[in-house]
mmCIF file of C-alpha atoms in Angstrom:
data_model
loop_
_atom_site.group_PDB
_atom_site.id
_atom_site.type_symbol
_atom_site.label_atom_id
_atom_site.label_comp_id
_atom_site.label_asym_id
_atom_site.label_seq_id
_atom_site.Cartn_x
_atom_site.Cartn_y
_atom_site.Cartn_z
ATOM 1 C CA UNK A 6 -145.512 95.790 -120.589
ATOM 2 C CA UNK A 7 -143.640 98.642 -118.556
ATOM 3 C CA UNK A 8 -142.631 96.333 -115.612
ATOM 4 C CA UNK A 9 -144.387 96.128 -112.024
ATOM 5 C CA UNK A 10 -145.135 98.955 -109.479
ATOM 6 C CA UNK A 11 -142.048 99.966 -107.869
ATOM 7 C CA UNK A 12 -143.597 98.972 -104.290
ATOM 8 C CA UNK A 13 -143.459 95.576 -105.181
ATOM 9 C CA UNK A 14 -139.791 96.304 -104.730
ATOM 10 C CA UNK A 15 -140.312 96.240 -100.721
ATOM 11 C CA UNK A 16 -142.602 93.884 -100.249
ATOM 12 C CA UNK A 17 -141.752 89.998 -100.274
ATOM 13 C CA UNK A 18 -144.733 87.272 -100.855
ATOM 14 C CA UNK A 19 -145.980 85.957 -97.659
ATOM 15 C CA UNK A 20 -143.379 83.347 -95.632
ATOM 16 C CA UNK A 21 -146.063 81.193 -95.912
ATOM 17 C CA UNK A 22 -146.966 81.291 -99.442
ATOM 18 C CA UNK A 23 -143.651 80.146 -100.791
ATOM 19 C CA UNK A 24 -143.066 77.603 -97.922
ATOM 20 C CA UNK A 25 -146.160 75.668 -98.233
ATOM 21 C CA UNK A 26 -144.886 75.624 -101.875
ATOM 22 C CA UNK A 27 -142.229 73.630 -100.761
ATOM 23 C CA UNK A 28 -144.300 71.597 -98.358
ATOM 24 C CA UNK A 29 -146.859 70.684 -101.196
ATOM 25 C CA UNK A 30 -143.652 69.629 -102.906
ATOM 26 C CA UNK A 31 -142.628 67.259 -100.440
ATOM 27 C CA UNK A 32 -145.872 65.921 -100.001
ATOM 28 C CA UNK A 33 -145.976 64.855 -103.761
ATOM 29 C CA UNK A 34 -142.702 63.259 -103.311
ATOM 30 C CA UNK A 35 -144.790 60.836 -100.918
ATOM 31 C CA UNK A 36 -143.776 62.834 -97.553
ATOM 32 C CA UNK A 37 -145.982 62.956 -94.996
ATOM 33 C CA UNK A 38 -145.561 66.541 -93.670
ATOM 34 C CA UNK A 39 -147.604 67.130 -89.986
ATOM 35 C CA UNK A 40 -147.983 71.015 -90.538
ATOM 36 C CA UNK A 41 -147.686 72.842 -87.092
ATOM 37 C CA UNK A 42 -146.727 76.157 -88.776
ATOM 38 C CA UNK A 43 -149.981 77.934 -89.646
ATOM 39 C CA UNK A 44 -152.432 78.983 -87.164
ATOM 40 C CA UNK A 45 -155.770 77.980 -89.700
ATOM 41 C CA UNK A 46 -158.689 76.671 -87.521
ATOM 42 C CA UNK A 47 -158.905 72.371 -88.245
ATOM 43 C CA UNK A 48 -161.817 72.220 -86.001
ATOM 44 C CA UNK A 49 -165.575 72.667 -87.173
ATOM 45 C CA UNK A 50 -167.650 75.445 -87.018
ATOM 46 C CA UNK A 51 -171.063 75.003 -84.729
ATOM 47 C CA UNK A 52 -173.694 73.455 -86.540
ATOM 48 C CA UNK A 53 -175.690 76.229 -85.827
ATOM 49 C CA UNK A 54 -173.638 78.364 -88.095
ATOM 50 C CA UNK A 55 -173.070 76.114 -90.724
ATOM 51 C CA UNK A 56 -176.880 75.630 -90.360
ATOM 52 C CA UNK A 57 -177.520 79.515 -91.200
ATOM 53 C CA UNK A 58 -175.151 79.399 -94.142
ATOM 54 C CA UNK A 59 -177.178 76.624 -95.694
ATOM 55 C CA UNK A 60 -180.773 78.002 -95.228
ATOM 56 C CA UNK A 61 -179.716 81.864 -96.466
ATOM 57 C CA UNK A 62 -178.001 80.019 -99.343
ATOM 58 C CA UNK A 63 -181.265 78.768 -100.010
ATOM 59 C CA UNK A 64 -182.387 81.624 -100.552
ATOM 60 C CA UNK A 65 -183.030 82.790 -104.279
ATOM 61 C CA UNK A 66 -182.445 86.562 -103.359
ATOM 62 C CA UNK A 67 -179.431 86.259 -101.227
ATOM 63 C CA UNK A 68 -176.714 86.183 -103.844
ATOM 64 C CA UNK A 69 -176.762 89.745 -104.856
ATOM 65 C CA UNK A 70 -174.489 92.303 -103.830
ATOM 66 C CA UNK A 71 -174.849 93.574 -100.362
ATOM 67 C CA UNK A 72 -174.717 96.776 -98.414
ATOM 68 C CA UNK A 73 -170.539 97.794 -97.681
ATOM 69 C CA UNK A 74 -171.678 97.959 -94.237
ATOM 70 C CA UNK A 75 -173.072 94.907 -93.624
ATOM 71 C CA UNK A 76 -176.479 93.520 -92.729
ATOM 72 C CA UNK A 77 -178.337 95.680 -89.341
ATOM 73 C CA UNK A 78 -178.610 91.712 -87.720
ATOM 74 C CA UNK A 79 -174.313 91.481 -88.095
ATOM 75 C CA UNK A 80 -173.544 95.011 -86.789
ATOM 76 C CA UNK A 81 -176.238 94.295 -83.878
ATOM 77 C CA UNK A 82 -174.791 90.628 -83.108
ATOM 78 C CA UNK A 83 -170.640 92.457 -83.067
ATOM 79 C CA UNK A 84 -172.459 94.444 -80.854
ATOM 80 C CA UNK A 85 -173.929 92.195 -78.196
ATOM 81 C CA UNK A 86 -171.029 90.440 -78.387
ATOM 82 C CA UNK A 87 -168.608 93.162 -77.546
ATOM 83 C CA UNK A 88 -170.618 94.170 -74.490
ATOM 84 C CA UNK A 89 -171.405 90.523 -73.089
ATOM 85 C CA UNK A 90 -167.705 89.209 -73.558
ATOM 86 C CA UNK A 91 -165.608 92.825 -73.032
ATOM 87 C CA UNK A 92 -168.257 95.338 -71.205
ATOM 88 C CA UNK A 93 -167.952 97.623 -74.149
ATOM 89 C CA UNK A 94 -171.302 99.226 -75.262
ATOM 90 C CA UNK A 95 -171.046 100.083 -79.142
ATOM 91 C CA UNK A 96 -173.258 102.188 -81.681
ATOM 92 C CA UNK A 97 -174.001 99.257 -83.973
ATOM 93 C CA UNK A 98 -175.284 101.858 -86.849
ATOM 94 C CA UNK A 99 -171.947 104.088 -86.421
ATOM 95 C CA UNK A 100 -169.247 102.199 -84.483
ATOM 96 C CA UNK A 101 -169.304 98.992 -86.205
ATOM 97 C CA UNK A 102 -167.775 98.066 -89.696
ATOM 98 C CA UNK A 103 -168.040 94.998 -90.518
ATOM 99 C CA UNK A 104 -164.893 93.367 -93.099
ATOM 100 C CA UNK A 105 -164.245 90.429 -95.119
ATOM 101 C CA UNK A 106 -161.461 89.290 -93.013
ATOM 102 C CA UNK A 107 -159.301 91.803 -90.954
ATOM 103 C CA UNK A 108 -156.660 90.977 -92.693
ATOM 104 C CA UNK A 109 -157.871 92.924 -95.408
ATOM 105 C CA UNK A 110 -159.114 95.474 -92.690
ATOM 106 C CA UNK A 111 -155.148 96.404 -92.082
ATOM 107 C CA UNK A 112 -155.032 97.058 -95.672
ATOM 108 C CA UNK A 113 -158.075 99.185 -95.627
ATOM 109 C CA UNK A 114 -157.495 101.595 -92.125
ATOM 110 C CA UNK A 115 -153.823 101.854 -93.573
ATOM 111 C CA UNK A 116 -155.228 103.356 -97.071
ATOM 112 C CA UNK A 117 -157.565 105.644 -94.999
ATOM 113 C CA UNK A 118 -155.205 107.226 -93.185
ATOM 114 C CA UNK A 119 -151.503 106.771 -94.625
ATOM 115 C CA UNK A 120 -149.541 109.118 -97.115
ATOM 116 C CA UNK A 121 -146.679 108.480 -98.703
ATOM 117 C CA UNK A 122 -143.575 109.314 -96.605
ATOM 118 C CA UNK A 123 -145.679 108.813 -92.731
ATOM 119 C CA UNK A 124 -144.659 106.728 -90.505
ATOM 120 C CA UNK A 125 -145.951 103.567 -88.810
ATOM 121 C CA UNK A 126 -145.013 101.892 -85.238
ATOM 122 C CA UNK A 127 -145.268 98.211 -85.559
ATOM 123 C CA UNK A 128 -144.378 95.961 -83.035
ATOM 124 C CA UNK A 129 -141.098 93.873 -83.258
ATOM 125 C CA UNK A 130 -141.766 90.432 -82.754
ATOM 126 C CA UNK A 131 -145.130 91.562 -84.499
ATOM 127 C CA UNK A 132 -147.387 90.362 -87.594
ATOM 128 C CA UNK A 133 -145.732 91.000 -91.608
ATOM 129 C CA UNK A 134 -148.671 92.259 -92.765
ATOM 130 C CA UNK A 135 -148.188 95.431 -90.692
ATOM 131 C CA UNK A 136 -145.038 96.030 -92.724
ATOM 132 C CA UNK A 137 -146.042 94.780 -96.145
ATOM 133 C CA UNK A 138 -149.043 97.047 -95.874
ATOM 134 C CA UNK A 139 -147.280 99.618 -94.951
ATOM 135 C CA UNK A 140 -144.404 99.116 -97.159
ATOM 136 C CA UNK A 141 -147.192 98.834 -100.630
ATOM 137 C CA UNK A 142 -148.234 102.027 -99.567
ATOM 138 C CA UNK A 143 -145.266 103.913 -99.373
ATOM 139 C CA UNK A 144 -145.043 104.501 -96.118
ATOM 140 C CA UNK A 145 -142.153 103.784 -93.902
ATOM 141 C CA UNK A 146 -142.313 101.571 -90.983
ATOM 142 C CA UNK A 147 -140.512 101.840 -87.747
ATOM 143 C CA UNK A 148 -140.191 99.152 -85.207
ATOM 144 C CA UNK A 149 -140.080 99.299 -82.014
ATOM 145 C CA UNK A 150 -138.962 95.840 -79.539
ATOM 146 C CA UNK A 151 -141.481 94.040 -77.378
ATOM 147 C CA UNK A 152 -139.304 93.391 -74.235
ATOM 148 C CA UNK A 153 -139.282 89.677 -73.043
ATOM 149 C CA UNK A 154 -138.596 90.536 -69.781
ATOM 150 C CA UNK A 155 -141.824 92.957 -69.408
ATOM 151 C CA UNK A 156 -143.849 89.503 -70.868
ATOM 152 C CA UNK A 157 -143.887 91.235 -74.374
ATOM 153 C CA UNK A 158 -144.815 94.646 -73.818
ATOM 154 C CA UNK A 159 -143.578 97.352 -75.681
ATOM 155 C CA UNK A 160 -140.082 98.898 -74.438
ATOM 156 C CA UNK A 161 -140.619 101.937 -73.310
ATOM 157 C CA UNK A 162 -137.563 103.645 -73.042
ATOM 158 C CA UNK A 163 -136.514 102.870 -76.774
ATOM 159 C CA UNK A 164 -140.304 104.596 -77.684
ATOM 160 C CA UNK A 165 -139.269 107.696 -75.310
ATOM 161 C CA UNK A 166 -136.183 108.223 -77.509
ATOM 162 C CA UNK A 167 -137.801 107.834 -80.859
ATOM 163 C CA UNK A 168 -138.432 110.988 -82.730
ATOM 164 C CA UNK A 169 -142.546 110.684 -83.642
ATOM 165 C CA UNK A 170 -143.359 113.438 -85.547
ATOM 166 C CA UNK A 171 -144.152 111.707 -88.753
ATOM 167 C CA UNK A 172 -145.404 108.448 -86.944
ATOM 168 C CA UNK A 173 -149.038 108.466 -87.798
ATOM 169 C CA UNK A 174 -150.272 104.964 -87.068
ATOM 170 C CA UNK A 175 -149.408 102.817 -84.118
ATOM 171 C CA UNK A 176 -150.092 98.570 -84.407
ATOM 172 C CA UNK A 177 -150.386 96.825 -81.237
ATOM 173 C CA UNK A 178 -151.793 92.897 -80.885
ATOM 174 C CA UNK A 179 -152.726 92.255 -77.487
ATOM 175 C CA UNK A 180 -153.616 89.209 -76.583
ATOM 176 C CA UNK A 181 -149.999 89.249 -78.901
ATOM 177 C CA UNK A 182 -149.382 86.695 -81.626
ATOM 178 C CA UNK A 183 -146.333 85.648 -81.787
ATOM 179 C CA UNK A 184 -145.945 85.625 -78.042
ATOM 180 C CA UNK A 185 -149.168 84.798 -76.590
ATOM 181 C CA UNK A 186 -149.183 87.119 -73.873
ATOM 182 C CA UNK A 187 -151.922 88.479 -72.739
ATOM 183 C CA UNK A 188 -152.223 92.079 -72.245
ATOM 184 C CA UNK A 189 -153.632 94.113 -69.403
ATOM 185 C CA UNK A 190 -155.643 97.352 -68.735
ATOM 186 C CA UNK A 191 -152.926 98.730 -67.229
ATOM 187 C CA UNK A 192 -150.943 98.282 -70.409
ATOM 188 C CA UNK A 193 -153.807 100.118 -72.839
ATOM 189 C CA UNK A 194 -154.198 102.835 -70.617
ATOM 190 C CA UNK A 195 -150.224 103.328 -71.061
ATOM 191 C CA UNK A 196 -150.597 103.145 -74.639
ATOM 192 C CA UNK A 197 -153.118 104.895 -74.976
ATOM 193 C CA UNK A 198 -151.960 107.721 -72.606
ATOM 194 C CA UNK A 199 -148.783 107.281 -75.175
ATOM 195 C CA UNK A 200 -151.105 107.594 -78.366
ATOM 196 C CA UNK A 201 -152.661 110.768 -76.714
ATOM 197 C CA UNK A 202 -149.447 112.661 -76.387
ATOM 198 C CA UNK A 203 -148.058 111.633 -79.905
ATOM 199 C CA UNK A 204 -151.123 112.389 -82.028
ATOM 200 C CA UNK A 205 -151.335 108.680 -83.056
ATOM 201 C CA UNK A 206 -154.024 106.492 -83.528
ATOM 202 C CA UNK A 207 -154.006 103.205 -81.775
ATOM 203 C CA UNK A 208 -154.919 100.495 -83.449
ATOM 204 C CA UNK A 209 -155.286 97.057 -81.466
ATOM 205 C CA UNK A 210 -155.756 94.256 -83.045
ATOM 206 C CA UNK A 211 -157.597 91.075 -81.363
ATOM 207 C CA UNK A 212 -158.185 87.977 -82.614
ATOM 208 C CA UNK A 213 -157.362 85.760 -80.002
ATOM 209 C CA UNK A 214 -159.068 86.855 -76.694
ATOM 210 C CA UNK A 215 -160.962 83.451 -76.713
ATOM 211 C CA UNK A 216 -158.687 80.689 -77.483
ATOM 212 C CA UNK A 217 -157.470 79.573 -73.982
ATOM 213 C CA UNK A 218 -157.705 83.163 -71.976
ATOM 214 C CA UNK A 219 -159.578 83.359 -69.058
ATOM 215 C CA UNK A 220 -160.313 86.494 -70.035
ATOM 216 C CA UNK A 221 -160.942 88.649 -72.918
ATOM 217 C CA UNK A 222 -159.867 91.949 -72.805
ATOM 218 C CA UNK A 223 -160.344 95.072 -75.396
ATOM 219 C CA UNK A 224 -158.298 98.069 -75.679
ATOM 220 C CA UNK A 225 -161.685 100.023 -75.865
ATOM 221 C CA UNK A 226 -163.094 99.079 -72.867
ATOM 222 C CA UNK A 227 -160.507 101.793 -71.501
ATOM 223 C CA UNK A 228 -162.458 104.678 -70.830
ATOM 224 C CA UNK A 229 -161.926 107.327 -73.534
ATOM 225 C CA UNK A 230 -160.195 104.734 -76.286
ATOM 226 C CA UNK A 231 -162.579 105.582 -78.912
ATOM 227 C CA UNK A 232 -160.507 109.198 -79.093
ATOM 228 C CA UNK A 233 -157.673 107.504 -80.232
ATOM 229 C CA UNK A 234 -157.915 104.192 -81.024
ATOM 230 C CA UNK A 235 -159.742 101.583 -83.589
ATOM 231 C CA UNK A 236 -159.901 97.934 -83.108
ATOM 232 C CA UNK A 237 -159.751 94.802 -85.610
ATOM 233 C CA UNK A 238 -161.469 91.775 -84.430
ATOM 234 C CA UNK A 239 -162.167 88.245 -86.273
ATOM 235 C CA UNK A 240 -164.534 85.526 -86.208
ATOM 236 C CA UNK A 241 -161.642 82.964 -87.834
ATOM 237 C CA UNK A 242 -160.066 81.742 -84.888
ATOM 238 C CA UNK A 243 -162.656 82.355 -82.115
ATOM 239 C CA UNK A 244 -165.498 80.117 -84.453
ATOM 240 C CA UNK A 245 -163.201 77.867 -86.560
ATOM 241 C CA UNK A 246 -164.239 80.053 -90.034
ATOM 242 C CA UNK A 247 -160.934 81.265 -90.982
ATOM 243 C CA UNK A 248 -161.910 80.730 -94.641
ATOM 244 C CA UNK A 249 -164.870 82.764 -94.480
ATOM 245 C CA UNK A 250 -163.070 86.488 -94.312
ATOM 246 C CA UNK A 251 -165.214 87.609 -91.218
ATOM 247 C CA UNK A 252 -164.049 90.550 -89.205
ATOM 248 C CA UNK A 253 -165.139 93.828 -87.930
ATOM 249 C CA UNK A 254 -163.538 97.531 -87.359
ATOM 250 C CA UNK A 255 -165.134 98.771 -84.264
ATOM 251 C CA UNK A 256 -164.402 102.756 -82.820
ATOM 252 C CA UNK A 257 -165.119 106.290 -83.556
ATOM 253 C CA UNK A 258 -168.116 107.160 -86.575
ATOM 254 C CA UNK A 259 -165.469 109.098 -88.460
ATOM 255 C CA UNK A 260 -162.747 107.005 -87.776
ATOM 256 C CA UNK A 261 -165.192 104.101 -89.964
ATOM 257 C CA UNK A 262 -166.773 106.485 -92.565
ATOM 258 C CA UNK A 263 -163.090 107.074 -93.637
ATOM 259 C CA UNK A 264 -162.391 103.363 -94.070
ATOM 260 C CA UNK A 265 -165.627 102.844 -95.526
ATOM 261 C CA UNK A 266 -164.456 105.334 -98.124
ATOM 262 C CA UNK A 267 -161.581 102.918 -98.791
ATOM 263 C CA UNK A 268 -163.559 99.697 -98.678
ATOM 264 C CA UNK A 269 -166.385 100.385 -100.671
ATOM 265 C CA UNK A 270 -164.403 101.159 -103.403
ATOM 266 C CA UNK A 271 -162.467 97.404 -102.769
ATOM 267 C CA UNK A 272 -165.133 95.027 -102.130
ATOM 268 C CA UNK A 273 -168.717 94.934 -103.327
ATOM 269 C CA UNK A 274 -170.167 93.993 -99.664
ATOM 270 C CA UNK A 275 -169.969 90.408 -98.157
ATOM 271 C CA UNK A 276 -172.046 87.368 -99.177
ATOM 272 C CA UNK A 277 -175.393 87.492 -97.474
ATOM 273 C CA UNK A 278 -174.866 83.661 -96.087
ATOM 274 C CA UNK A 279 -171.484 84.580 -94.625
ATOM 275 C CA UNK A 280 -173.106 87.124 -92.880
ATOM 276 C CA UNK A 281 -175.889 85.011 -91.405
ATOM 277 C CA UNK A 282 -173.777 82.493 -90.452
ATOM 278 C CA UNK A 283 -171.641 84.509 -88.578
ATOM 279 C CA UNK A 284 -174.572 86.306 -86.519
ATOM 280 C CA UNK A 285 -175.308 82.801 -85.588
ATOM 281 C CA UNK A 286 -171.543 82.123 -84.489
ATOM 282 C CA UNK A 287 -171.698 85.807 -82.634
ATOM 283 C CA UNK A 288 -174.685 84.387 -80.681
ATOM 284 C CA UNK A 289 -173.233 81.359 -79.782
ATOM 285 C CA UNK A 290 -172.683 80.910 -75.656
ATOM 286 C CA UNK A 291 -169.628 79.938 -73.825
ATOM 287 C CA UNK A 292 -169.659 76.204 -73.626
ATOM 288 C CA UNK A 293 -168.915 76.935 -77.423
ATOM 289 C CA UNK A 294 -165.112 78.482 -76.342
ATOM 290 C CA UNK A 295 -165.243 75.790 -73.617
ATOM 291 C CA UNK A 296 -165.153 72.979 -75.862
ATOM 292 C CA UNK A 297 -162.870 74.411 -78.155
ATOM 293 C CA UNK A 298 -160.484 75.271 -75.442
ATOM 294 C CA UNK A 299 -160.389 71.922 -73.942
ATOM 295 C CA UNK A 300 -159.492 70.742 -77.297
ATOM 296 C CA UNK A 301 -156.789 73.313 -77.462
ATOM 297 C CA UNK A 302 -155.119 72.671 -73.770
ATOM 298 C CA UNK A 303 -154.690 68.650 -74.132
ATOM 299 C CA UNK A 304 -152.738 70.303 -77.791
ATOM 300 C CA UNK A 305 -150.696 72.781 -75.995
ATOM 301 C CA UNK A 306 -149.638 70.198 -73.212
ATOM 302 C CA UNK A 307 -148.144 68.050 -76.203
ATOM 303 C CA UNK A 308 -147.009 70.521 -77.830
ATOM 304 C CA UNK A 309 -145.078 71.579 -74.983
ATOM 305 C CA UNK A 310 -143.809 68.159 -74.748
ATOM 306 C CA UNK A 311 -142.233 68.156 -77.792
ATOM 307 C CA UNK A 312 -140.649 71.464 -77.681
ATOM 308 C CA UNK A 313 -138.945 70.125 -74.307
ATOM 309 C CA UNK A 314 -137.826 66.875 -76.571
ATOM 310 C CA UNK A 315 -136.264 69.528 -78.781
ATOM 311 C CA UNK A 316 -134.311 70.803 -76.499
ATOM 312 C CA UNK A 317 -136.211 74.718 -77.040
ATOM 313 C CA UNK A 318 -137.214 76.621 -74.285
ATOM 314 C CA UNK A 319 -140.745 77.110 -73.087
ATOM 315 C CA UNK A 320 -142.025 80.807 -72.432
ATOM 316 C CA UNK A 321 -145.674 79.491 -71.408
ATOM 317 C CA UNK A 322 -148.402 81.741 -71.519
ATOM 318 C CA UNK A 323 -151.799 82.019 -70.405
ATOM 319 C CA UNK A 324 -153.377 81.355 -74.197
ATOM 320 C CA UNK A 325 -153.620 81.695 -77.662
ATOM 321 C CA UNK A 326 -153.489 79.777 -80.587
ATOM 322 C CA UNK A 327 -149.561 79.133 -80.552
ATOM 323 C CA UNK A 328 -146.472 77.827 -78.565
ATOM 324 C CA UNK A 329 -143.351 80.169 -78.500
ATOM 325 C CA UNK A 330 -140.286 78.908 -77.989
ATOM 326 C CA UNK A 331 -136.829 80.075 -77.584
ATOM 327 C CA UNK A 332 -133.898 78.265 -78.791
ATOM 328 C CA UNK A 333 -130.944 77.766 -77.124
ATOM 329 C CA UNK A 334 -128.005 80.137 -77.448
ATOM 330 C CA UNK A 335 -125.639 79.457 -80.263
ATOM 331 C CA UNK A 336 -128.573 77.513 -82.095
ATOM 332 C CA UNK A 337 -129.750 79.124 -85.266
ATOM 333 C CA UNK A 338 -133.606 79.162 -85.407
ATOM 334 C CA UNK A 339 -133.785 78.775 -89.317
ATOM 335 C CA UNK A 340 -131.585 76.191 -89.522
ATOM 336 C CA UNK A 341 -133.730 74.002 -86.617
ATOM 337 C CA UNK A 342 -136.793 74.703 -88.826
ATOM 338 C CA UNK A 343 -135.557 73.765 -92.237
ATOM 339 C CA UNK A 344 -133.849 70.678 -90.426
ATOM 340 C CA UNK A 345 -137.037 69.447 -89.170
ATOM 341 C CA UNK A 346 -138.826 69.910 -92.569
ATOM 342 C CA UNK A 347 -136.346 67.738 -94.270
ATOM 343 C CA UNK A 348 -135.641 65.332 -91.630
ATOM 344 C CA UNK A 349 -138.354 64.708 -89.490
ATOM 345 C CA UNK A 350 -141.101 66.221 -91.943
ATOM 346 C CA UNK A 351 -142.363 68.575 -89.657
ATOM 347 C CA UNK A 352 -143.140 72.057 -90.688
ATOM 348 C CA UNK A 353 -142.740 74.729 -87.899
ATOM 349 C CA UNK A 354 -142.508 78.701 -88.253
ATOM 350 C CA UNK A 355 -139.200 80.324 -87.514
ATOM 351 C CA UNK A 356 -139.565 83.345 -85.870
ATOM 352 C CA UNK A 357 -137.658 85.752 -87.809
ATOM 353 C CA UNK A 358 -140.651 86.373 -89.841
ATOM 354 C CA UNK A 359 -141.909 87.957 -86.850
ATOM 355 C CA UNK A 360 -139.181 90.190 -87.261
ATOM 356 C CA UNK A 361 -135.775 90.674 -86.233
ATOM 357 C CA UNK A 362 -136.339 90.133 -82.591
ATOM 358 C CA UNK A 363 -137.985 86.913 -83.595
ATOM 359 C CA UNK A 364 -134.651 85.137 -85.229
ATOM 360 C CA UNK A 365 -134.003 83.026 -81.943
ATOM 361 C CA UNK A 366 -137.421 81.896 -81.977
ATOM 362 C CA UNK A 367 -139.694 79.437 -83.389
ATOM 363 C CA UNK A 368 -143.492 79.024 -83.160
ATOM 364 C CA UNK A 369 -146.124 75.994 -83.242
ATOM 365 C CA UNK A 370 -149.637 76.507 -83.777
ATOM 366 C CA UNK A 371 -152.144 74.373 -81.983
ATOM 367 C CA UNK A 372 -154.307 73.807 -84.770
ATOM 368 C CA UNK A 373 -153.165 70.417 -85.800
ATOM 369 C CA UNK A 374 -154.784 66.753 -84.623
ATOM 370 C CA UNK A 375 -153.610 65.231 -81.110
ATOM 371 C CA UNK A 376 -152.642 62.156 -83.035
ATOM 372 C CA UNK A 377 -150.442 64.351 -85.569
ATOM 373 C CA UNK A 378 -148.360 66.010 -82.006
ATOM 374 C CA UNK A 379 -148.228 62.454 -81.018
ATOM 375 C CA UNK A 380 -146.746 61.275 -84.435
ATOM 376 C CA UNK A 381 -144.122 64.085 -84.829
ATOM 377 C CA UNK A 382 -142.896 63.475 -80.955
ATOM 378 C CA UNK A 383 -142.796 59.782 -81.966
ATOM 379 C CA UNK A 384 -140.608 61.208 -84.869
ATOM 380 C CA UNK A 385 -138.082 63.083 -82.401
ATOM 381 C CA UNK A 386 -137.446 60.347 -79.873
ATOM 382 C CA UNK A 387 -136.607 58.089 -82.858
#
């Protein structure tokens, strides 16, 4: 053995790999942690879907390989759904790629369109995977600040003064995770406007337009955004399958043949009952986000609770699937999280994995039981 790949050198294993290493540790010394840290789905899927996995399961011929596009019903389904829920009207044979998980799908636009040495915009708080992906491929990312005092938007002034000619890939995440705000039209049209005059393609990625939004917005809904811009969407946290790799790569035919170029050479296509089941979950109507979301509030309210009981301030925002607090000044964030691990057995997510405009920041997801907020506020008041 010669040793590992030198990019391996850049690139740390996932915050959340090692820590629930340490988590599963404490559990086995008889702890009982309440997890709050990772934004997994506990609630069901529909029936309906589950219902669809079972019967194409069932199926003696479903269980061979499948097309690296996905099945005509999927593509169609992404497609109703994008123009019932965001008014925008998509080519479901050329302007839809489905993906096991897009997740993965950063991996595989990245690889389509990155050589060693360009550059990559990634927002700062923003998601690690932008980096690490960017980082295994050689490619150098540069981060520029989402500007709490704009809710979250992307400081324009520091992007004015940046020197973009190698910057070929721009991430943005609107409705934004960390933050949870929301995003606007206004704000794509800037962006977009700011792709346009850089030569960069926009990429936008939205998971979260359903979980407690009023509405859901998509960057290509702006008229003209399939010129310069791609967007990643998932069925994990809008239909409670976050183990089931679902997502979908929707924009411009040649934008997707060149990621299909990448993906068909990384996957073999997607199980034929995933892909059932999640044209049943596309079809689903609204009471479905309804319920969910009523689920979600009563969370949030407790969750907001106990951040106040902690002393951390709120920065409330309209939705998503997280709480973001701030904590307060001379208070180190890290230390707060590991403290309540080890003390109060409650496992948070410091937000200096977010990056470094995260480190006076922590996060709580919403996906954990209303009896398990209850428990760890009954932990802090005593």
């Amino acid at each position: 053995m010669k040793g590992y790949s030198k990019r391996l050198g850049e690139v740390k294993e996932y915050y959340f790999s090692t820590k629930l290493k340490e988590v599963a540790q404490l559990r086995q010394a008889g702890h009982a942690i309440i997890n709050m840290g990772i934004g997994s789905p506990d609630l069901p899927p529909h029936p309906s879907v589950i219902d669809a996995l079972k019967k194409a399961a069932e199926n003696p011929k479903a269980h061979g390989y499948q097309s690296y596009t996905g099945i005509p019903a999927l593509r169609n389904s992404f497609a109703a759904f994008y123009e019932r829920h965001y008014g925008v009207s998509l080519d479901p044979e050329q302007e839809i790629l489905p993906l096991m998980g897009s997740k993965e799908g950063i991996m595989h636009i990245s690889m389509a369109f990155l050589d060693e040495g360009d550059e990559v915009l990634i927002p700062n708080p923003g998601y690690p995977t932008y980096t690490s992906v960017t980082k295994l491929l050689n490619a150098n990312p540069v981060y520029y600040e989402l500007d709490e005092s704009s809710n979250w938007e992307p400081n324009w002034e520091q992007l004015a003064q940046m020197d973009l000619k190698k910057v070929k890939l721009m991430w943005v995440n609107y409705p934004n995770m960390p933050t949870g705000a929301p995003g606007n039209p206004k704000l794509f049209e800037r962006l977009l406007q700011f792709a346009e005059a850089n030569d960069i393609l926009l990429i936008n990625d939205n998971p979260y337009s359903f979980v407690l939004y009023e509405e859901a917005i998509s960057l290509l809904a702006v008229p003209g955004a399939k010129e310069h811009a791609l967007e990643l969407n998932s069925l994990s946290k809008s239909f409670n399958i976050p183990g089931w790799r679902v997502g979908m790569l929707a924009g411009r035919k040649d934008y997707l043949q060149a990621v299909l170029r990448v993906k068909s050479n990384m996957d073999s296509g997607m199980f034929l009952g995933l892909q059932e089941g999640a044209v049943a979950a596309l079809n689903l109507g609204n009471d479905w986000f309804a319920e969910n979301n009523a689920i979600y509030a009563r969370r949030r309210a407790l969750v907001w609770k106990l951040a106040e009981k902690l002393g951390l301030q709120l920065l409330k925002q309209p939705g998503g699937m997280f709480v973001w607090t701030k904590v307060p000044l001379g208070t180190d964030a890290l230390a707060m999280v590991d403290r309540l691990l080890h003390e109060k057995h409650l496992f948070v997510t410091p937000g200096m994995i977010f990056g470094s405009a995260g480190e006076q920041y922590i996060r709580f997801s919403l996906c954990v039981a209303e009896e398990d907020i209850l428990e760890a506020l009954n932990r802090i008041e005593h």
